[in-house]
Short mmCIF file of C-alpha atoms and ligand atoms in Angstrom, two decimals:
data_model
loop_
_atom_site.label_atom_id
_atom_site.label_comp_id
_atom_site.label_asym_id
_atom_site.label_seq_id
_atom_site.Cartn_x
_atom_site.Cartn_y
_atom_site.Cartn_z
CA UNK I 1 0.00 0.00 0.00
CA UNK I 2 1.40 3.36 -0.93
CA UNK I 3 2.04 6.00 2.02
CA UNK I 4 -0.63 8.80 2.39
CA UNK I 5 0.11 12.46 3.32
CA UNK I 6 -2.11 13.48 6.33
CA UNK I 7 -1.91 17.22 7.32
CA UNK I 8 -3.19 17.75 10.94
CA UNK I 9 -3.32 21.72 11.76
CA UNK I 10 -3.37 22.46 15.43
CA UNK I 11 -0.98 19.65 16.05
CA UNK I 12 0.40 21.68 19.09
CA UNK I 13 -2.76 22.43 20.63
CA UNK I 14 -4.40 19.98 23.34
CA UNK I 15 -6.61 18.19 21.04
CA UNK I 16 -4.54 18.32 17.58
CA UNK I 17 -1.78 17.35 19.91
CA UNK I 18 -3.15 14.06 21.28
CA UNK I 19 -4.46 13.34 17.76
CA UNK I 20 -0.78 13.63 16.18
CA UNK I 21 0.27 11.09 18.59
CA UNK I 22 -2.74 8.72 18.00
CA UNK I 23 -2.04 8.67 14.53
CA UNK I 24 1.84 8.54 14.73
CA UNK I 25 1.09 5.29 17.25
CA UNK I 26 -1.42 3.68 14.90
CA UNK I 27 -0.88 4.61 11.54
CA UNK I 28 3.32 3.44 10.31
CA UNK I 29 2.26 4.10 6.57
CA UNK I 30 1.05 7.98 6.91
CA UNK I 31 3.38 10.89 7.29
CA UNK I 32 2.09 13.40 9.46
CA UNK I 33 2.60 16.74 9.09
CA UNK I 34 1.67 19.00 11.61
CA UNK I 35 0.97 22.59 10.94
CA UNK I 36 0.76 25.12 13.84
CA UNK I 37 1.35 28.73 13.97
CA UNK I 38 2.13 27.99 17.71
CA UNK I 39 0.42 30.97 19.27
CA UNK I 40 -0.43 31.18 22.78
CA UNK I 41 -1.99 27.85 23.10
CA UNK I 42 0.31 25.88 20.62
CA UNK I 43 3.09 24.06 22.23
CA UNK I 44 5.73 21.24 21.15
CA UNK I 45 7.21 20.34 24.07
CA UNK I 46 4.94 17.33 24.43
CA UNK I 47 5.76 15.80 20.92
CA UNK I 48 9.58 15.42 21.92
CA UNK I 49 9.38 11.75 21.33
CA UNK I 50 7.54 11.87 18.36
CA UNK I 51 10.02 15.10 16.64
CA UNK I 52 12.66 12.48 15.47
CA UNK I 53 10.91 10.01 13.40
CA UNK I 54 10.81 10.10 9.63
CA UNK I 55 7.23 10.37 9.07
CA UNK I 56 6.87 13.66 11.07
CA UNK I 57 7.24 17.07 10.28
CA UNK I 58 6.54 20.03 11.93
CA UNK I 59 5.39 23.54 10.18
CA UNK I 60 4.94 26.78 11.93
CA UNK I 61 2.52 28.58 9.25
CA UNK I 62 -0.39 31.07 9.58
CA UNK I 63 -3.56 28.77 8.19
CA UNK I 64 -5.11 32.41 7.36
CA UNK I 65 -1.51 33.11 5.33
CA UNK I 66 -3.00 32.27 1.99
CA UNK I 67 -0.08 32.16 -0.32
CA UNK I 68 1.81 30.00 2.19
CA UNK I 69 -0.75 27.47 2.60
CA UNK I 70 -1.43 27.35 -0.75
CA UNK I 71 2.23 27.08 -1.88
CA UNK I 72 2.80 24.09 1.10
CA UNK I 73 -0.47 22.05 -0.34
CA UNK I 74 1.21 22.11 -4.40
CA UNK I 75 3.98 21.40 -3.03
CA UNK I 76 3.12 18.67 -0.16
CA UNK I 77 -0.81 17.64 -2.08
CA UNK I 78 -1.94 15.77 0.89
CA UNK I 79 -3.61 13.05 0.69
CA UNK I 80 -6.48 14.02 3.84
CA UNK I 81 -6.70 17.28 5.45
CA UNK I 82 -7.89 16.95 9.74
CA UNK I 83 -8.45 20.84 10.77
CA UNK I 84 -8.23 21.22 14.18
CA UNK I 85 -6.10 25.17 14.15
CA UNK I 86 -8.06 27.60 16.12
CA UNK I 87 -8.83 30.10 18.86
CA UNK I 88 -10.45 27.77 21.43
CA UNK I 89 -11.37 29.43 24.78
CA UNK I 90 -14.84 31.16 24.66
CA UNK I 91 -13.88 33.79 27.34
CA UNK I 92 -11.04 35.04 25.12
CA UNK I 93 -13.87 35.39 22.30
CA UNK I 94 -15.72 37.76 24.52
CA UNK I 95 -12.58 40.23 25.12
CA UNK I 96 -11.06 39.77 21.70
CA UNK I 97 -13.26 38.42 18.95
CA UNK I 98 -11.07 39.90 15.83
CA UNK I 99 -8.92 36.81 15.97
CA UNK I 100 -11.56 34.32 15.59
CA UNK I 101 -12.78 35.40 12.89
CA UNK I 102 -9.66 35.68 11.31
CA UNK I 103 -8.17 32.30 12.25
CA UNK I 104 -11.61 30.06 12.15
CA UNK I 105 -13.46 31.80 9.61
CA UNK I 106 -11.02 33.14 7.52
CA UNK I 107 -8.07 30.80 7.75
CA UNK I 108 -10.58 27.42 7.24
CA UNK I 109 -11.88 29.25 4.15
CA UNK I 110 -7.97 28.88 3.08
CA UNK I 111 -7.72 25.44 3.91
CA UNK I 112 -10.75 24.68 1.96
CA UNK I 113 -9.61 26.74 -1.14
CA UNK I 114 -5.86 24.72 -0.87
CA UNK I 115 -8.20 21.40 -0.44
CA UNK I 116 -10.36 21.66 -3.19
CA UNK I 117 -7.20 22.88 -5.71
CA UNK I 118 -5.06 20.03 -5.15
CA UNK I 119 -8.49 17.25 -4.85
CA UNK I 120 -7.74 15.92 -1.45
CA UNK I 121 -9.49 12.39 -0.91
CA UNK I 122 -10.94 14.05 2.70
CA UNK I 123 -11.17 16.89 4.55
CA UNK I 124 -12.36 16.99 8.49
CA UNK I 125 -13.53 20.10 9.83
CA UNK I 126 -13.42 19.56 13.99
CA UNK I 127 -15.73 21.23 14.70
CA UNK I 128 -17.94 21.79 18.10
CA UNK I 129 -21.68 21.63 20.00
CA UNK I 130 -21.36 25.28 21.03
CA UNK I 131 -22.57 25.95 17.57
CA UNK I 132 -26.17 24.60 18.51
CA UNK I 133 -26.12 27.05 21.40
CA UNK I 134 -27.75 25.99 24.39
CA UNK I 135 -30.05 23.52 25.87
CA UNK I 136 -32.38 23.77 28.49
CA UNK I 137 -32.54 21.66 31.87
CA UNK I 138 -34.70 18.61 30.41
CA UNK I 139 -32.12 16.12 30.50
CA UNK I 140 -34.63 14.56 27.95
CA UNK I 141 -33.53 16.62 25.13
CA UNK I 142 -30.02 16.62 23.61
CA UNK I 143 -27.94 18.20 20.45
CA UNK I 144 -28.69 16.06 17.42
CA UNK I 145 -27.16 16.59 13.74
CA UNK I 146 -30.21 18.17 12.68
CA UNK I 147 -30.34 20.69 15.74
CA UNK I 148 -30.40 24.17 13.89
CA UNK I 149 -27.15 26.18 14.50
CA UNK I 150 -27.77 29.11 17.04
CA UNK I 151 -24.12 30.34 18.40
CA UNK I 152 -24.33 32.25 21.43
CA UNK I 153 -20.71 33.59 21.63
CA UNK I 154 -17.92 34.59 19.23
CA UNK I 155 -16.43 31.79 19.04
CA UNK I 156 -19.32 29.90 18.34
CA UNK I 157 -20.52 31.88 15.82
CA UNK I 158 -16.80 31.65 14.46
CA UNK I 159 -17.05 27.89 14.09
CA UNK I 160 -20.51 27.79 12.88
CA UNK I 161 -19.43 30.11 10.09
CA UNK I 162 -16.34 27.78 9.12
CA UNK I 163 -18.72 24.84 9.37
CA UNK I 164 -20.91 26.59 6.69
CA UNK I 165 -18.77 27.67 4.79
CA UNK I 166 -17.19 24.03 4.85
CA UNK I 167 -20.71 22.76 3.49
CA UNK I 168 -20.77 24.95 1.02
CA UNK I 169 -17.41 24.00 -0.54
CA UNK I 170 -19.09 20.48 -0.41
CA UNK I 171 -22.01 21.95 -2.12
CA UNK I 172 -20.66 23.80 -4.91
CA UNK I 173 -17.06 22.10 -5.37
CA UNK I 174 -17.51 18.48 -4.31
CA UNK I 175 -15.42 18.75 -2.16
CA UNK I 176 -15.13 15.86 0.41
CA UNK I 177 -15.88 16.43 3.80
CA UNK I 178 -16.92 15.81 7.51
CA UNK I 179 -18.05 17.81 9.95
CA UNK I 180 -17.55 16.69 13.83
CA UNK I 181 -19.22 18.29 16.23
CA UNK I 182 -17.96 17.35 19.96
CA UNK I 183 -18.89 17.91 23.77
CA UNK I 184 -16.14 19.23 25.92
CA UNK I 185 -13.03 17.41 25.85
CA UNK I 186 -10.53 16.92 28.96
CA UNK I 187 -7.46 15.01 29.45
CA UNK I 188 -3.29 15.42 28.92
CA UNK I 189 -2.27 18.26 27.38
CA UNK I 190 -5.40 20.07 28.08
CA UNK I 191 -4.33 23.99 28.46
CA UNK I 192 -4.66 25.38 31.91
CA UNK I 193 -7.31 28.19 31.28
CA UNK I 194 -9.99 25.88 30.88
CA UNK I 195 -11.97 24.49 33.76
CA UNK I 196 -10.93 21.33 34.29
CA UNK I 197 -7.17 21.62 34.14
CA UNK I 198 -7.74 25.25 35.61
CA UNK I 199 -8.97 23.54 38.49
CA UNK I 200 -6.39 20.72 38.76
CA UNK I 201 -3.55 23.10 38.83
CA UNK I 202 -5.28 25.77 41.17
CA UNK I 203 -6.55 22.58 43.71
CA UNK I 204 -2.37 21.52 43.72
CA UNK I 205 -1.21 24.65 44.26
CA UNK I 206 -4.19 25.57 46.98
CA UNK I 207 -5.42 28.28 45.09
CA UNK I 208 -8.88 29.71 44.61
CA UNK I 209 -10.96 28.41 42.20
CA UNK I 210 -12.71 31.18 40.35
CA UNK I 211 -16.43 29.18 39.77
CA UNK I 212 -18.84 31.42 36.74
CA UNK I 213 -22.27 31.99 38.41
CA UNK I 214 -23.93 29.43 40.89
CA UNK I 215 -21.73 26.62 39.05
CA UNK I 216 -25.06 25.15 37.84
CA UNK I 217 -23.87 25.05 34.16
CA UNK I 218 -24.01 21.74 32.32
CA UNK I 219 -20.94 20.40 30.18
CA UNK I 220 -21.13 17.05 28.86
CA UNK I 221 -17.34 15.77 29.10
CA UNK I 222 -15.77 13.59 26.49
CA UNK I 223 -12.07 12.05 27.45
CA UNK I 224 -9.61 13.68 24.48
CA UNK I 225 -8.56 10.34 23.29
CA UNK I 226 -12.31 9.28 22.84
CA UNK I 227 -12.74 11.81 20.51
CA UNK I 228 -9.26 11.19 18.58
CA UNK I 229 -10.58 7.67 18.25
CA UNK I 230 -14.18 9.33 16.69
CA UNK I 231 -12.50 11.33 14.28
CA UNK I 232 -9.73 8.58 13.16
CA UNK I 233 -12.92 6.40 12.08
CA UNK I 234 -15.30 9.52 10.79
CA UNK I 235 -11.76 10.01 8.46
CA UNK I 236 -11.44 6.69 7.24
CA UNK I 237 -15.51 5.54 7.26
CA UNK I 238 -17.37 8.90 7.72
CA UNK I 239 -19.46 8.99 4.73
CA UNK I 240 -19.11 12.08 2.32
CA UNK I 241 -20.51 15.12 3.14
CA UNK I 242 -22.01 14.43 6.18
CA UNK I 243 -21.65 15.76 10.06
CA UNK I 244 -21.21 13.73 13.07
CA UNK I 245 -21.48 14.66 16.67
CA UNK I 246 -19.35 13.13 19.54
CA UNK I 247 -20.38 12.63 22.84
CA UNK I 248 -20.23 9.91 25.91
CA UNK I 249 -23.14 11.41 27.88
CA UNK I 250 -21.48 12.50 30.77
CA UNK I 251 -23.20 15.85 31.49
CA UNK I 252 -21.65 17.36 35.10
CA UNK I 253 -22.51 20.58 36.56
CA UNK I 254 -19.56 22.47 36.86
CA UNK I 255 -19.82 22.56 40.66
CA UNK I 256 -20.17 18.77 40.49
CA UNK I 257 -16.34 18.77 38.24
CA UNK I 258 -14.62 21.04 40.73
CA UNK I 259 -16.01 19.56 43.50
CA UNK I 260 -15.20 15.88 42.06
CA UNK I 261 -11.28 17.44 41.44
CA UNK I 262 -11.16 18.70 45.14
CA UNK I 263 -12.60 15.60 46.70
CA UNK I 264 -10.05 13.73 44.66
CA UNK I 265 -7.14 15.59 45.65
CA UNK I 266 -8.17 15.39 49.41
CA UNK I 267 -8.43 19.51 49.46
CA UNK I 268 -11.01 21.78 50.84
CA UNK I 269 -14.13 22.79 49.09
CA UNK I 270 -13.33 26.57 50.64
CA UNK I 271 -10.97 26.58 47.92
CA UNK I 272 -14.40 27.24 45.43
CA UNK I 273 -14.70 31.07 45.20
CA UNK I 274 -17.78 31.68 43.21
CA UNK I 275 -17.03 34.98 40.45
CA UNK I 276 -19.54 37.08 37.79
CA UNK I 277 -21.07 35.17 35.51
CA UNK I 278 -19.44 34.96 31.94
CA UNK I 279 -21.28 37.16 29.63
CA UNK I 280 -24.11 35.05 27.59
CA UNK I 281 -22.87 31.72 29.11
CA UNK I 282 -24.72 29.27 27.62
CA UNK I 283 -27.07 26.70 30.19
CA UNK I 284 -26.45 23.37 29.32
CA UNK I 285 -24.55 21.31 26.35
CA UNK I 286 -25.69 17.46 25.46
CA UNK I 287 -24.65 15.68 22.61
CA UNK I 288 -26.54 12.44 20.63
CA UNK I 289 -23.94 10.55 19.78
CA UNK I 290 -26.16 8.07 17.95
CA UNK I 291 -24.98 8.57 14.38
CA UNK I 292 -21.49 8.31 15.37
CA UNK I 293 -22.69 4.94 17.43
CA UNK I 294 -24.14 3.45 14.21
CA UNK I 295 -20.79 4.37 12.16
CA UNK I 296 -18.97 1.65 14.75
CA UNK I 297 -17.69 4.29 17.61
CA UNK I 298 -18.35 3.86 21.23
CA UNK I 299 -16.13 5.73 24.39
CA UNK I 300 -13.93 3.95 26.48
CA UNK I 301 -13.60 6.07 29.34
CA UNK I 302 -16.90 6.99 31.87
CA UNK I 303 -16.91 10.53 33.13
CA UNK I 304 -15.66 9.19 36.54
CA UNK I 305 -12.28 6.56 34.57
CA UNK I 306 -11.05 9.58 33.01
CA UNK I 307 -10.88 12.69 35.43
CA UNK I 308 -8.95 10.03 37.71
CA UNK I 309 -7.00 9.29 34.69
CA UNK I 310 -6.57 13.25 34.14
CA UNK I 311 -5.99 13.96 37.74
CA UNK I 312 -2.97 11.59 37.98
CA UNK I 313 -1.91 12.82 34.75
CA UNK I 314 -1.34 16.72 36.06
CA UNK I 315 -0.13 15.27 39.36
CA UNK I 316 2.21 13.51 37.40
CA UNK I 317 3.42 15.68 34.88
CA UNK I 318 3.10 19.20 37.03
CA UNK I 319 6.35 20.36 35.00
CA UNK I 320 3.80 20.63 31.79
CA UNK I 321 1.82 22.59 33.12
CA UNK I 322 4.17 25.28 35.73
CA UNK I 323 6.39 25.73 32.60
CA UNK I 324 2.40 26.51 30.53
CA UNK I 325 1.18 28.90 33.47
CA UNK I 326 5.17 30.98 33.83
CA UNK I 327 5.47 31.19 30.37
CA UNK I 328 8.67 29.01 30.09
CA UNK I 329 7.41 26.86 27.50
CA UNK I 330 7.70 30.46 24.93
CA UNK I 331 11.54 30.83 25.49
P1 NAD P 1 -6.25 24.69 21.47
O1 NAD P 1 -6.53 26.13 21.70
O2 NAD P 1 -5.67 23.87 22.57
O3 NAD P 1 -5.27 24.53 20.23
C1 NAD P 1 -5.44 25.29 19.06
C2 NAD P 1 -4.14 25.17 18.23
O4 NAD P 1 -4.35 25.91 17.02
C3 NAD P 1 -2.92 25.77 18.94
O5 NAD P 1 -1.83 24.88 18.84
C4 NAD P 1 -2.65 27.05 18.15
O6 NAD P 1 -1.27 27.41 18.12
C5 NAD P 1 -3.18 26.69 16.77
N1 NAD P 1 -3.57 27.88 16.00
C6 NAD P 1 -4.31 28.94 16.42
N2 NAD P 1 -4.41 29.86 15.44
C7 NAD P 1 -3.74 29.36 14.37
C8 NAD P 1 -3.49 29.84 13.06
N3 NAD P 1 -3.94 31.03 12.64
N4 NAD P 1 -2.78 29.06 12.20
C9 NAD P 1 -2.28 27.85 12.62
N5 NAD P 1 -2.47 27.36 13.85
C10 NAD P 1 -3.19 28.11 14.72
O7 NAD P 1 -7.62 24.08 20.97
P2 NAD P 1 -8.26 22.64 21.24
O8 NAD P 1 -9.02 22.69 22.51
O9 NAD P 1 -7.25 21.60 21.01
O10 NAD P 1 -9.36 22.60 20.07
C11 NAD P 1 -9.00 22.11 18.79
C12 NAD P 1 -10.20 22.19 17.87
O11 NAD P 1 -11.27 21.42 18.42
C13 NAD P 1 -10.76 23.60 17.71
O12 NAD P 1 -11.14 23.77 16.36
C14 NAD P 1 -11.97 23.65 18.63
O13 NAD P 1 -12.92 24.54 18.13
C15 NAD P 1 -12.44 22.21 18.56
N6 NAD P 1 -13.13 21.70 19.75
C16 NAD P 1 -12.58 21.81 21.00
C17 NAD P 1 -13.23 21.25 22.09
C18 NAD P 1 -12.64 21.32 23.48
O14 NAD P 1 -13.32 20.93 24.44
N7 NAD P 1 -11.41 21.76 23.66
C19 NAD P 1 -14.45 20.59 21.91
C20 NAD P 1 -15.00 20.52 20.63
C21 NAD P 1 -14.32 21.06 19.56
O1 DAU P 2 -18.40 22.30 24.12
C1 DAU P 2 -17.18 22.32 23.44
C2 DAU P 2 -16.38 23.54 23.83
O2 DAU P 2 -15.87 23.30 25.14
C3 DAU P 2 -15.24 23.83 22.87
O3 DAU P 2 -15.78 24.16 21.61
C4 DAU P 2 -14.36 24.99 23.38
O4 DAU P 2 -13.26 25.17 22.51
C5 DAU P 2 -13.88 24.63 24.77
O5 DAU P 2 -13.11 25.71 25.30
C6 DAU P 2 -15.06 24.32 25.68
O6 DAU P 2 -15.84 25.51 25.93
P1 DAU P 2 -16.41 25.86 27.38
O7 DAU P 2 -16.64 27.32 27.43
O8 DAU P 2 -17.53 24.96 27.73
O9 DAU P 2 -15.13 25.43 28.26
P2 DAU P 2 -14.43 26.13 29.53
O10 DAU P 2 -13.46 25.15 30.07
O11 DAU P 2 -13.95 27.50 29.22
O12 DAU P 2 -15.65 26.26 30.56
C7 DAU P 2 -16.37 25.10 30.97
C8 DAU P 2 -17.48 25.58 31.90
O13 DAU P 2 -16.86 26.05 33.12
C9 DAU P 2 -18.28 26.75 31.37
O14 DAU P 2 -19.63 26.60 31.78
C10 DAU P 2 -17.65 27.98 32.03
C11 DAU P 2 -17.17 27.42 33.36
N1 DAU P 2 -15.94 28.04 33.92
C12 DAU P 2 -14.86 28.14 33.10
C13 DAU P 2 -13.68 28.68 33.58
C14 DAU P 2 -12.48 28.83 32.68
C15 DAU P 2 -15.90 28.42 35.25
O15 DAU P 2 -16.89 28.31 35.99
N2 DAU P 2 -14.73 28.95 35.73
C16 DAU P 2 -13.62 29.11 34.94
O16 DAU P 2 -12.58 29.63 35.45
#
């Protein structure tokens, strides 16, 4: 069988990251190449094992740079195309939403155009439930595929504007495509500004931890290397042109998560310091999975398997992280 060309972009971001090395573990006969612009949330540190081999490569591009993209695809004409490259953290969006535009709107709509001129064989957009805004409390009623799109934040509305326009170029170019939509994702590598790894950090260090509102919010929590497993089969058997969502049902209030994290680490629950809302935070997020289910994918980990598994992993690698939160990891 001949080798195939996969390009992964956010390869140095938490879930890109864990997805290079999924792929680099399972797959002998692709080469990866991993394209990152590395900014704030991009880091390589954790693919040190991985940097040597022959079938890596690293590139530290702009995926809103058009005539570098475009110049790397002639050049490289991969054979599939995963797109995880992006500004992530919702709070961020709120201060700052410029850059998601830029980077998730525009920047996809470069990847697609590079795509579609060289005729990959597949292109996955990783996409995200935020863009379904936000459920009520029935726990009866969850996210489905045919949910209509109704972002609440900037970077929502950022994504569901990339997923569009990703349909489109389905639409109009034939191009070929999947669109994953996943629940909140948690484990290694998992940036330390969002809640869960937030919390680890701040719980081992005995520092407050800032809780949005009454806590009450629902996230339904989906182990990172669940969802690199979902989108290794929605590349390989997803069929054309269609969107999946990913999700383990394991909706937690957040007070239940930090609570769960300080219980774990034998700490105080006066560490909680409850903080102002965030602006337009959304209720409740619950994914269907059942699509996804029929296609062959199921999770391995239970909510309560893989924060234990996370917790031990930030106990355990605490230099990760302390070199994230000083700012070491830059130099
Ligand atoms: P992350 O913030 O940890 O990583 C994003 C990566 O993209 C970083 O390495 C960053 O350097 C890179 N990047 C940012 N702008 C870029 C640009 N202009 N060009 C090239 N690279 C750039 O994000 P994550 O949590 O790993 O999320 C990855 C993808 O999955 C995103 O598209 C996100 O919307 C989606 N997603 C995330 C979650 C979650 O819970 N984290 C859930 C569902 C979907
Ligand atoms: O649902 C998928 C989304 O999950 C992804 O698309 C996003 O990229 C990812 O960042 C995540 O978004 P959230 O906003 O849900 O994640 P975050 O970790 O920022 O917040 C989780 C919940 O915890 C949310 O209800 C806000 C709350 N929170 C968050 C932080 C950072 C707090 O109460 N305190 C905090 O300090």
């Amino acid at each position: 069988m001949s080798r195939k060309k996969l390009l992964i972009t956010g390869g140095a971001g938490f879930i890109g990251g864990n997805f290079v090395q999924y792929i680099m573990d399972k797959y002998s006969d692709y080469d990866v190449y991993n394209l990152d612009l590395l900014t704030y949330a991009g880091d390589l540190t954790k693919h040190k094992e991985i940097a040597e081999r022959d079938n890596y490569r690293f590139i530290q591009a702009d995926i809103a740079d058009r005539g570098a993209i475009l110049a790397l695809f002639e050049q490289e004409r991969f054979d599939y195309v995963v797109h995880f490259a992006a500004e992530s953290h919702v709070d961020r969006s709120i201060t700052d939403p410029a850059v998601f535009v830029r980077t998730n709107v525009m920047g996809t709509q470069v990847l697609l155009d590079a795509s579609r001129t060289i005729g990959v064989t597949k292109f996955v957009h990783v996409s995200t439930d935020e863009v379904y805004g936000e459920l009520d409390w029935d726990p009866a009623v969850f996210f489905t595929e045919e949910t209509p799109l109704q972002p609440n934040s900037p970077y929502s509305a950022s994504k569901a504007s990339s997923d569009l326009l990703v349909r489109a170029y389905h639409e109009t170019f034939g191009l070929p495509m999947n669109i994953t939509r996943c629940s909140n994702n948690y484990g290694p590598y998992h940036f330390p500004e969002k809640l869960i790894p937030l919390t680890i950090s701040r719980v081992l260090n005995e520092q407050k931890v800032p809780v949005y509102g009454d806590g009450g919010n629902i996230r339904d929590w989906l182990h990172v290397w669940d969802h690199c497993a979902a989108i290794d089969l929605v590349l390989h058997e997803g069929v054309n042109g269609e969107v999946y969502n990913v999700g383990g049902h394991n909706e937690r209030t957040n007070l239940e998560v930090v609570k769960t994290i300080i219980h774990t680490l034998g700490k105080s629950e006066d560490l909680i310091e409850f903080v102002t809302d965030r602006l337009g935070h959304d209720k409740r997020y619950a994914i269907d999975p059942t699509k996804l289910e029929k296609l062959g994918w199921k999770p391995t980990y239970t909510f309560e398997t893989g924060i234990a598994q996370t917790i031990k992993w930030y106990t355990d690698n605490a230099e990760w992280w302390e070199q994230i939160l000083s700012g070491e990891y830059r130099k």
